[in-house]
Amino acid sequence: MKLTRREFLALSGKATAGAVIFAACGIPERELIIQSPIDLPEDLVKGEDAWFATVNPDGRNGDGLIVRVMQGRAKKIAGNIDHPINIGKHSPSDDAELQILYHPDRLATPHFRRTHDGQLSPINWAQAESRLADVLNTSSMTVVTNPQRGHLGWVARRFAEVRGGKYMAFDPLEQGVLHTAVKNVFDADVLPDLDIAHASTVLSFGADWMRSWVSPTRYSVQYGHLRDADHRGYLIHGESRMSQTAASADVWLPTKPGTEGDVALAIAYVIIDEGLASASEVDAFTSSLPAGILNAYRPGDVANRSGVPLEMLLKAAKRFGDSRPSVAFGGGSAGAHVHGTFNLSAIYALNTLVGAVGSEGGVKINPASPVADLTGSATADSFEAWEEEIAHWRAGNVETVIIRGADLVHGLPDSVRVAEALRQVPNVVVFGKIMDDTMAEATIALPETTFFEEWGTDIPEPAPGYQTVGFQQPVISAADSGMAVEARGFGDELLRIAGGEIGAGSMRELVERTASDLYTTGRGSVSAPNATLFRNGALQRGGWWDTGSTGSSQSFSFPNFIRGKTEAEFSDTSGLGLGIDLTLIPFVSSLDNGRLAATPWAQQLPDSISSATWTTWAEINKDDAASIEVGEGDIIFIKSVVGEIEAIAYPHPGVAPGTVGVPIGYGKKEGGRWAEDRGENILSILADHKDEETGALAWAATRVKIQKTGRRMKLPKFEGTVEAFPIEPGVPVLVVAPGETAHEAEEANHHEYQQLFKNDDSRAEIGRDRFGEPIEGSDSHD
């Protein structure tokens, strides 16, 4: 007998209740069992809602999710209370995923055009498969995705390998600097777990970890524990922009862009000079440094270079060194300079000086992936590598490019002219849910399913200090939801085309194989008498983890990245005309890197500092704004050596002087009705500076010229400043004195106009009509 998926899960749910043991299970039993009543037909409309556990590989760090499904439609997303990454919490960006699923502009069918000059026209999947068969029989191919830690990335890499092609991953911001710094300091291939919850002092630089960096949901949960009434931890944050993390800090270090590494080493100087570290800790830190190198980072000198007041720097250093356990970390803009690897390496090295490596409240090295095919780590290729690859496209050396989850045209600076290069590639195949700027350059555009409809895996990075695997399962189908979308999964389609060359026939097969392999280990959060029940239990729980499989503390190795660099390098503004020179600080908005720009939920989610929404704004220091007579609502030019954009000015005291912050994600030319031509794309004008160690884009090293356009526009935001208009004084219906009842107040008649609303006799007594005008012949006076 053939079982439907609902019947299959129902059987497993009923069996699981007595046969599968969940270690520290937090999901209510009822939510597991009601998923699929076996005695009811597949298409029965039932009032009960079902909850399915899953993960979103495209989301932030593999948060465990629970999706509420009613009558075949996904209605709500919540955090999986049992998942160790987010422990029942979830990000607002997860909510926006529902609007991608049911988006009115979702790509419904495949589209094709013979040449780049033609128009994309609808075709059916049979025709699309025929076209794909033709274009994939080429001698040169590049497969591009966003960074993937699970089996979707593995399938893309293996497909490129078996077809003799090349695989590349793209992210507009994170391109390997963070991973390189972690490798330098801890000799670790995966990002470490930051035990913020148990720290007494947290020192961070550049990374807005409470809003957008790496694993914001997990870090926000840990921040709550850090600030617990019984454990009031202390937060010091260094960043040029007043981000959500900076606003939450006890001490904000308003560092000049590019000086974060200098400040970190100045803190090390103070800790050593004040005797706040043991002899062994000092030896471990200084043994890999050139002799006397810290003399270049004396606090007074660094205070002058960084813009951080000396008193504040000394206070931060003494607190970090003396109030332990302490943990230091950095990322984001701190690593987005020509010496970004130096900055982050210096920051992470501070953990050795305070004994934080491998200790509670410090940095915990994560273990390797428990899945043989997966590394458990993913980062994008460097900007330098992308420049080289795009040069091959432009030269006509690549015949086919397959793209999924990477809007290259929107995410790369205009200096590389990627749209122009794609037009030199004969076959551009793009998978996606909604048309974007890159899909607009496709010769074959294919509708892709959402994570609600797919099988997959995800290994969170960073893991929570022990081995963790998230399982993704379909929670709805197109037939159940009533959507008129003929979409297919990217991984399943590559496996179909490969025809067994990769070693699997479907993504579901890979998930089941992974679950079976984990079952054979005989350990972890799910225990069952056989592999089938184990797999069903892992799917119901949303994953597998083993708290006993932790990483080992690695030795400190920091020989090549401490040097005498004291000045950051920025692009030139000398030929850009009048205005003031500021350093550009792009930051991640509610739109992520633009991935969620199509959803109105993400568009209207207010920025945590400015409360701005729906368009591009520019956060500028109030004094800098005053110098060019710019106020809130003024439209300004932001010019770089690459190009220029316009933005609405938002003067703010919480912006370091000499900088301007602009959100990422806006300015798409394609993307559906809520994204198209909304705001400006700040990524397009970034200069092509690169980190000298990794070749990553130094996206915080662009200097811009700010000019006033002379035009104004009201900034859409939730924050105050509601305009008041003069109005005539109102007439109160009733004036009630303290302690009076309404009846007593009516009798007392505290306001003469109250009589106007009683009767004609009462109005005659005060000599005014119902409109308050004097009655002719009366002796009333004003």
CSV table of N, CA, C and O in Angstrom, one decimal, residues 222-324:
chain,number,residue,atom,x,y,z
A,222,GLN,N,21.2,34.9,24.1
A,222,GLN,CA,22.3,34.9,25.1
A,222,GLN,C,22.4,36.3,25.7
A,222,GLN,O,22.8,36.4,26.9
A,223,TYR,N,22.1,37.3,25.0
A,223,TYR,CA,22.2,38.7,25.6
A,223,TYR,C,21.2,38.8,26.7
A,223,TYR,O,21.4,39.4,27.7
A,224,GLY,N,20.0,38.2,26.5
A,224,GLY,CA,19.0,38.2,27.6
A,224,GLY,C,19.6,37.6,28.9
A,224,GLY,O,19.3,38.1,30.0
A,225,HIS,N,20.3,36.5,28.7
A,225,HIS,CA,20.9,35.8,29.9
A,225,HIS,C,22.0,36.7,30.5
A,225,HIS,O,22.2,36.7,31.7
A,226,LEU,N,22.8,37.3,29.6
A,226,LEU,CA,23.9,38.2,30.0
A,226,LEU,C,23.3,39.3,30.9
A,226,LEU,O,24.0,39.7,31.9
A,227,ARG,N,22.1,39.8,30.6
A,227,ARG,CA,21.5,40.9,31.4
A,227,ARG,C,20.6,40.4,32.5
A,227,ARG,O,19.8,41.2,33.0
A,228,ASP,N,20.6,39.1,32.8
A,228,ASP,CA,19.7,38.6,33.8
A,228,ASP,C,19.9,39.3,35.1
A,228,ASP,O,21.0,39.7,35.4
A,229,ALA,N,18.8,39.4,35.9
A,229,ALA,CA,18.9,40.2,37.1
A,229,ALA,C,19.9,39.5,38.1
A,229,ALA,O,20.6,40.3,38.9
A,230,ASP,N,20.1,38.2,38.0
A,230,ASP,CA,21.1,37.6,38.9
A,230,ASP,C,22.5,37.6,38.3
A,230,ASP,O,23.4,37.1,39.0
A,231,HIS,N,22.6,38.0,37.1
A,231,HIS,CA,23.9,38.0,36.4
A,231,HIS,C,24.0,39.2,35.5
A,231,HIS,O,23.7,39.0,34.3
A,232,ARG,N,24.3,40.3,36.0
A,232,ARG,CA,24.3,41.5,35.2
A,232,ARG,C,25.6,41.7,34.5
A,232,ARG,O,26.5,42.3,35.1
A,233,GLY,N,25.7,41.1,33.3
A,233,GLY,CA,27.0,41.3,32.6
A,233,GLY,C,27.2,42.7,32.0
A,233,GLY,O,26.3,43.5,32.0
A,234,TYR,N,28.3,42.9,31.5
A,234,TYR,CA,28.7,44.2,31.0
A,234,TYR,C,29.1,44.1,29.6
A,234,TYR,O,29.8,43.2,29.1
A,235,LEU,N,28.6,45.1,28.7
A,235,LEU,CA,28.8,45.0,27.3
A,235,LEU,C,29.6,46.3,26.9
A,235,LEU,O,29.2,47.4,27.1
A,236,ILE,N,30.7,46.1,26.2
A,236,ILE,CA,31.5,47.1,25.5
A,236,ILE,C,31.5,46.9,24.0
A,236,ILE,O,31.8,45.8,23.6
A,237,HIS,N,31.1,47.9,23.3
A,237,HIS,CA,31.0,47.7,21.8
A,237,HIS,C,31.7,48.8,21.1
A,237,HIS,O,31.4,50.0,21.3
A,238,GLY,N,32.6,48.4,20.1
A,238,GLY,CA,33.3,49.4,19.3
A,238,GLY,C,32.8,49.4,17.9
A,238,GLY,O,32.8,48.3,17.2
A,239,GLU,N,32.2,50.5,17.4
A,239,GLU,CA,31.7,50.5,16.0
A,239,GLU,C,31.5,52.0,15.7
A,239,GLU,O,31.2,52.8,16.5
A,240,SER,N,31.7,52.3,14.4
A,240,SER,CA,31.5,53.7,14.0
A,240,SER,C,30.1,54.1,14.0
A,240,SER,O,29.7,55.3,14.2
A,241,ARG,N,29.2,53.2,13.7
A,241,ARG,CA,27.7,53.5,13.7
A,241,ARG,C,27.0,53.1,15.0
A,241,ARG,O,27.4,52.1,15.6
A,242,MET,N,26.0,53.9,15.3
A,242,MET,CA,25.2,53.5,16.5
A,242,MET,C,24.2,52.5,16.0
A,242,MET,O,23.1,52.7,15.6
A,243,SER,N,24.6,51.2,16.1
A,243,SER,CA,23.8,50.1,15.7
A,243,SER,C,22.9,49.7,16.9
A,243,SER,O,23.0,50.2,18.0
A,244,GLN,N,22.1,48.7,16.7
A,244,GLN,CA,21.3,48.1,17.8
A,244,GLN,C,22.2,47.6,18.9
A,244,GLN,O,21.9,47.8,20.1
A,245,THR,N,23.3,47.0,18.6
A,245,THR,CA,24.3,46.5,19.6
A,245,THR,C,24.9,47.6,20.3
A,245,THR,O,25.1,47.6,21.5
A,246,ALA,N,25.4,48.6,19.5
A,246,ALA,CA,26.0,49.8,20.2
A,246,ALA,C,25.0,50.5,21.1
A,246,ALA,O,25.4,50.9,22.2
A,247,ALA,N,23.8,50.6,20.7
A,247,ALA,CA,22.8,51.3,21.6
A,247,ALA,C,22.5,50.5,22.8
A,247,ALA,O,22.1,51.0,23.8
A,248,SER,N,22.8,49.2,22.8
A,248,SER,CA,22.5,48.3,24.0
A,248,SER,C,23.7,48.2,24.9
A,248,SER,O,23.6,47.6,26.0
A,249,ALA,N,24.8,48.8,24.5
A,249,ALA,CA,26.1,48.6,25.2
A,249,ALA,C,26.1,49.5,26.4
A,249,ALA,O,25.5,50.6,26.5
A,250,ASP,N,26.9,49.1,27.5
A,250,ASP,CA,27.2,50.0,28.6
A,250,ASP,C,28.2,51.0,28.2
A,250,ASP,O,28.2,52.1,28.7
A,251,VAL,N,29.1,50.6,27.3
A,251,VAL,CA,30.1,51.6,26.8
A,251,VAL,C,30.2,51.4,25.3
A,251,VAL,O,30.4,50.3,24.8
A,252,TRP,N,30.0,52.5,24.6
A,252,TRP,CA,30.1,52.5,23.1
A,252,TRP,C,31.4,53.2,22.8
A,252,TRP,O,31.7,54.3,23.2
A,253,LEU,N,32.3,52.5,22.1
A,253,LEU,CA,33.6,53.0,21.6
A,253,LEU,C,33.4,53.5,20.2
A,253,LEU,O,33.4,52.7,19.3
A,254,PRO,N,33.2,54.8,19.9
A,254,PRO,CA,33.0,55.3,18.6
A,254,PRO,C,34.2,55.3,17.7
A,254,PRO,O,34.8,56.4,17.4
A,255,THR,N,34.7,54.1,17.3
A,255,THR,CA,36.0,54.0,16.6
A,255,THR,C,35.9,54.6,15.2
A,255,THR,O,34.9,54.5,14.5
A,256,LYS,N,37.0,55.2,14.8
A,256,LYS,CA,37.1,55.6,13.4
A,256,LYS,C,37.2,54.4,12.5
A,256,LYS,O,37.9,53.4,13.0
A,257,PRO,N,36.6,54.3,11.4
A,257,PRO,CA,36.7,53.1,10.5
A,257,PRO,C,38.1,52.7,10.3
A,257,PRO,O,39.0,53.5,9.9
A,258,GLY,N,38.3,51.4,10.5
A,258,GLY,CA,39.6,50.8,10.2
A,258,GLY,C,40.6,50.7,11.3
A,258,GLY,O,41.7,50.1,11.2
A,259,THR,N,40.2,51.3,12.5
A,259,THR,CA,41.1,51.4,13.6
A,259,THR,C,40.7,50.4,14.7
A,259,THR,O,41.3,50.4,15.8
A,260,GLU,N,39.8,49.5,14.4
A,260,GLU,CA,39.4,48.5,15.4
A,260,GLU,C,40.5,47.6,15.9
A,260,GLU,O,40.6,47.3,17.1
A,261,GLY,N,41.4,47.2,15.0
A,261,GLY,CA,42.5,46.3,15.4
A,261,GLY,C,43.5,47.1,16.3
A,261,GLY,O,44.0,46.5,17.3
A,262,ASP,N,43.7,48.4,16.0
A,262,ASP,CA,44.5,49.2,16.9
A,262,ASP,C,44.0,49.3,18.3
A,262,ASP,O,44.7,49.2,19.3
A,263,VAL,N,42.6,49.5,18.4
A,263,VAL,CA,42.0,49.6,19.7
A,263,VAL,C,42.2,48.3,20.5
A,263,VAL,O,42.4,48.3,21.7
A,264,ALA,N,42.0,47.2,19.8
A,264,ALA,CA,42.1,45.9,20.4
A,264,ALA,C,43.5,45.7,21.0
A,264,ALA,O,43.7,45.2,22.2
A,265,LEU,N,44.5,46.1,20.3
A,265,LEU,CA,45.9,45.9,20.7
A,265,LEU,C,46.3,46.9,21.8
A,265,LEU,O,47.1,46.7,22.7
A,266,ALA,N,45.6,48.1,21.8
A,266,ALA,CA,45.8,49.1,22.9
A,266,ALA,C,45.2,48.5,24.2
A,266,ALA,O,45.8,48.7,25.3
A,267,ILE,N,44.1,47.8,24.1
A,267,ILE,CA,43.5,47.2,25.2
A,267,ILE,C,44.4,46.1,25.8
A,267,ILE,O,44.6,46.0,27.0
A,268,ALA,N,45.0,45.3,24.9
A,268,ALA,CA,46.0,44.3,25.3
A,268,ALA,C,47.2,45.0,26.0
A,268,ALA,O,47.7,44.5,27.0
A,269,TYR,N,47.6,46.1,25.5
A,269,TYR,CA,48.8,46.9,26.1
A,269,TYR,C,48.4,47.2,27.6
A,269,TYR,O,49.2,47.0,28.5
A,270,VAL,N,47.2,47.7,27.8
A,270,VAL,CA,46.8,48.2,29.1
A,270,VAL,C,46.7,47.0,30.1
A,270,VAL,O,47.1,47.0,31.2
A,271,ILE,N,46.1,45.9,29.6
A,271,ILE,CA,45.9,44.7,30.4
A,271,ILE,C,47.3,44.2,30.9
A,271,ILE,O,47.5,43.8,32.1
A,272,ILE,N,48.2,44.1,30.0
A,272,ILE,CA,49.6,43.7,30.3
A,272,ILE,C,50.3,44.7,31.3
A,272,ILE,O,50.9,44.3,32.3
A,273,ASP,N,50.2,46.0,30.9
A,273,ASP,CA,50.8,47.0,31.7
A,273,ASP,C,50.3,47.1,33.1
A,273,ASP,O,51.0,47.4,34.1
A,274,GLU,N,49.0,46.9,33.3
A,274,GLU,CA,48.3,47.0,34.6
A,274,GLU,C,48.4,45.7,35.4
A,274,GLU,O,47.9,45.6,36.5
A,275,GLY,N,49.0,44.6,34.8
A,275,GLY,CA,49.1,43.4,35.5
A,275,GLY,C,47.8,42.6,35.7
A,275,GLY,O,47.6,41.9,36.6
A,276,LEU,N,46.9,42.8,34.7
A,276,LEU,CA,45.6,42.2,34.8
A,276,LEU,C,45.5,40.8,34.2
A,276,LEU,O,44.5,40.1,34.2
A,277,ALA,N,46.6,40.3,33.7
A,277,ALA,CA,46.7,39.0,33.1
A,277,ALA,C,47.9,38.2,33.8
A,277,ALA,O,48.9,38.8,34.2
A,278,SER,N,47.7,36.9,33.9
A,278,SER,CA,48.8,36.1,34.5
A,278,SER,C,50.0,36.0,33.6
A,278,SER,O,49.9,36.3,32.4
A,279,ALA,N,51.1,35.6,34.2
A,279,ALA,CA,52.3,35.5,33.4
A,279,ALA,C,52.2,34.5,32.3
A,279,ALA,O,52.7,34.7,31.2
A,280,SER,N,51.5,33.4,32.5
A,280,SER,CA,51.3,32.4,31.5
A,280,SER,C,50.4,33.0,30.3
A,280,SER,O,50.6,32.7,29.2
A,281,GLU,N,49.4,33.7,30.7
A,281,GLU,CA,48.5,34.3,29.7
A,281,GLU,C,49.3,35.4,28.9
A,281,GLU,O,49.2,35.4,27.6
A,282,VAL,N,50.1,36.2,29.5
A,282,VAL,CA,50.9,37.1,28.8
A,282,VAL,C,51.9,36.5,27.9
A,282,VAL,O,52.1,36.9,26.7
A,283,ASP,N,52.6,35.4,28.4
A,283,ASP,CA,53.5,34.6,27.5
A,283,ASP,C,52.8,34.1,26.3
A,283,ASP,O,53.4,34.1,25.2
A,284,ALA,N,51.6,33.5,26.5
A,284,ALA,CA,50.9,32.9,25.4
A,284,ALA,C,50.5,34.0,24.4
A,284,ALA,O,50.6,33.7,23.1
A,285,PHE,N,50.2,35.2,24.8
A,285,PHE,CA,49.9,36.2,23.9
A,285,PHE,C,51.1,36.8,23.2
A,285,PHE,O,51.0,37.1,22.0
A,286,THR,N,52.1,37.1,23.9
A,286,THR,CA,53.3,37.8,23.3
A,286,THR,C,54.3,36.9,22.6
A,286,THR,O,55.1,37.5,21.9
A,287,SER,N,54.2,35.6,22.9
A,287,SER,CA,55.3,34.8,22.3
A,287,SER,C,55.2,34.8,20.8
A,287,SER,O,56.3,34.5,20.1
A,288,SER,N,54.1,35.0,20.2
A,288,SER,CA,54.0,35.0,18.7
A,288,SER,C,54.1,36.4,18.1
A,288,SER,O,53.9,36.6,16.9
A,289,LEU,N,54.4,37.4,19.0
A,289,LEU,CA,54.5,38.8,18.5
A,289,LEU,C,55.9,39.2,18.2
A,289,LEU,O,56.8,38.8,19.0
A,290,PRO,N,56.1,40.0,17.2
A,290,PRO,CA,57.4,40.6,17.1
A,290,PRO,C,57.8,41.4,18.3
A,290,PRO,O,56.9,42.1,19.0
A,291,ALA,N,59.0,41.4,18.7
A,291,ALA,CA,59.5,42.0,20.0
A,291,ALA,C,59.2,43.5,19.9
A,291,ALA,O,59.5,44.2,18.9
A,292,GLY,N,58.6,44.0,21.0
A,292,GLY,CA,58.3,45.4,21.1
A,292,GLY,C,57.2,46.0,20.2
A,292,GLY,O,56.9,47.2,20.2
A,293,ILE,N,56.4,45.1,19.6
A,293,ILE,CA,55.4,45.5,18.6
A,293,ILE,C,54.3,46.3,19.4
A,293,ILE,O,53.7,47.2,18.8
A,294,LEU,N,54.0,45.9,20.6
A,294,LEU,CA,52.9,46.6,21.3
A,294,LEU,C,53.2,48.0,21.6
A,294,LEU,O,52.3,48.8,22.0
A,295,ASN,N,54.4,48.4,21.6
A,295,ASN,CA,54.8,49.8,21.8
A,295,ASN,C,54.2,50.7,20.8
A,295,ASN,O,54.0,51.9,21.0
A,296,ALA,N,53.8,50.2,19.6
A,296,ALA,CA,53.2,51.0,18.6
A,296,ALA,C,51.7,51.2,18.9
A,296,ALA,O,51.0,51.9,18.1
A,297,TYR,N,51.2,50.5,19.9
A,297,TYR,CA,49.8,50.6,20.3
A,297,TYR,C,49.6,51.1,21.7
A,297,TYR,O,48.7,50.6,22.4
A,298,ARG,N,50.4,52.1,22.1
A,298,ARG,CA,50.2,52.7,23.4
A,298,ARG,C,48.8,53.4,23.4
A,298,ARG,O,48.4,54.0,22.4
A,299,PRO,N,48.1,53.4,24.5
A,299,PRO,CA,46.8,53.9,24.6
A,299,PRO,C,46.6,55.3,24.1
A,299,PRO,O,45.7,55.7,23.4
A,300,GLY,N,47.6,56.2,24.5
A,300,GLY,CA,47.5,57.6,24.1
A,300,GLY,C,47.5,57.8,22.6
A,300,GLY,O,46.7,58.5,22.0
A,301,ASP,N,48.5,57.0,22.0
A,301,ASP,CA,48.6,57.1,20.5
A,301,ASP,C,47.4,56.6,19.8
A,301,ASP,O,46.9,57.1,18.8
A,302,VAL,N,46.9,55.4,20.3
A,302,VAL,CA,45.7,54.8,19.7
A,302,VAL,C,44.4,55.7,19.9
A,302,VAL,O,43.6,55.8,19.0
A,303,ALA,N,44.3,56.3,21.0
A,303,ALA,CA,43.2,57.2,21.2
A,303,ALA,C,43.2,58.3,20.2
A,303,ALA,O,42.1,58.7,19.7
A,304,ASN,N,44.3,58.9,19.9
A,304,ASN,CA,44.4,59.9,18.9
A,304,ASN,C,44.0,59.4,17.5
A,304,ASN,O,43.4,60.1,16.7
A,305,ARG,N,44.5,58.2,17.2
A,305,ARG,CA,44.2,57.6,15.8
A,305,ARG,C,42.8,57.2,15.7
A,305,ARG,O,42.2,57.3,14.6
A,306,SER,N,42.2,56.6,16.7
A,306,SER,CA,40.9,56.0,16.6
A,306,SER,C,39.7,56.9,16.9
A,306,SER,O,38.6,56.5,16.5
A,307,GLY,N,40.0,58.0,17.6
A,307,GLY,CA,38.9,58.9,18.0
A,307,GLY,C,38.2,58.4,19.2
A,307,GLY,O,37.2,59.1,19.7
A,308,VAL,N,38.6,57.3,19.9
A,308,VAL,CA,38.1,56.9,21.1
A,308,VAL,C,38.7,57.7,22.3
A,308,VAL,O,40.0,57.6,22.4
A,309,PRO,N,38.0,58.4,23.1
A,309,PRO,CA,38.6,59.1,24.2
A,309,PRO,C,39.5,58.2,25.1
A,309,PRO,O,39.1,57.1,25.3
A,310,LEU,N,40.7,58.7,25.5
A,310,LEU,CA,41.6,57.9,26.3
A,310,LEU,C,41.0,57.4,27.5
A,310,LEU,O,41.2,56.2,27.9
A,311,GLU,N,40.2,58.2,28.2
A,311,GLU,CA,39.6,57.7,29.5
A,311,GLU,C,38.6,56.5,29.2
A,311,GLU,O,38.6,55.6,30.0
A,312,MET,N,37.9,56.6,28.1
A,312,MET,CA,37.0,55.5,27.8
A,312,MET,C,37.7,54.3,27.4
A,312,MET,O,37.3,53.1,27.7
A,313,LEU,N,38.8,54.4,26.6
A,313,LEU,CA,39.6,53.3,26.2
A,313,LEU,C,40.2,52.6,27.5
A,313,LEU,O,40.2,51.3,27.6
A,314,LEU,N,40.8,53.3,28.4
A,314,LEU,CA,41.3,52.7,29.6
A,314,LEU,C,40.3,52.0,30.4
A,314,LEU,O,40.5,51.0,31.0
A,315,LYS,N,39.1,52.6,30.5
A,315,LYS,CA,38.0,52.0,31.3
A,315,LYS,C,37.6,50.7,30.7
A,315,LYS,O,37.4,49.7,31.4
A,316,ALA,N,37.5,50.7,29.4
A,316,ALA,CA,37.1,49.4,28.7
A,316,ALA,C,38.2,48.3,28.9
A,316,ALA,O,37.9,47.2,29.2
A,317,ALA,N,39.5,48.7,28.8
A,317,ALA,CA,40.5,47.7,28.9
A,317,ALA,C,40.6,47.1,30.3
A,317,ALA,O,40.7,45.9,30.5
A,318,LYS,N,40.4,48.0,31.3
A,318,LYS,CA,40.5,47.5,32.7
A,318,LYS,C,39.3,46.6,33.1
A,318,LYS,O,39.4,45.6,33.8
A,319,ARG,N,38.1,47.0,32.5
A,319,ARG,CA,37.0,46.2,32.8
A,319,ARG,C,37.1,44.8,32.1
A,319,ARG,O,36.8,43.8,32.7
A,320,PHE,N,37.6,44.8,30.9
A,320,PHE,CA,37.7,43.6,30.2
A,320,PHE,C,38.8,42.6,30.8
A,320,PHE,O,38.6,41.4,30.9
A,321,GLY,N,39.8,43.2,31.3
A,321,GLY,CA,40.9,42.4,31.9
A,321,GLY,C,40.6,42.0,33.3
A,321,GLY,O,41.1,40.9,33.7
A,322,ASP,N,39.8,42.7,34.0
A,322,ASP,CA,39.7,42.5,35.4
A,322,ASP,C,38.4,41.8,35.8
A,322,ASP,O,38.3,41.0,36.7
A,323,SER,N,37.3,42.0,35.0
A,323,SER,CA,36.0,41.5,35.3
A,323,SER,C,35.7,40.2,34.4
A,323,SER,O,35.1,40.3,33.4
A,324,ARG,N,36.2,39.1,34.9
A,324,ARG,CA,36.1,37.9,34.1
A,324,ARG,C,35.0,37.0,34.6
A,324,ARG,O,34.5,37.1,35.7
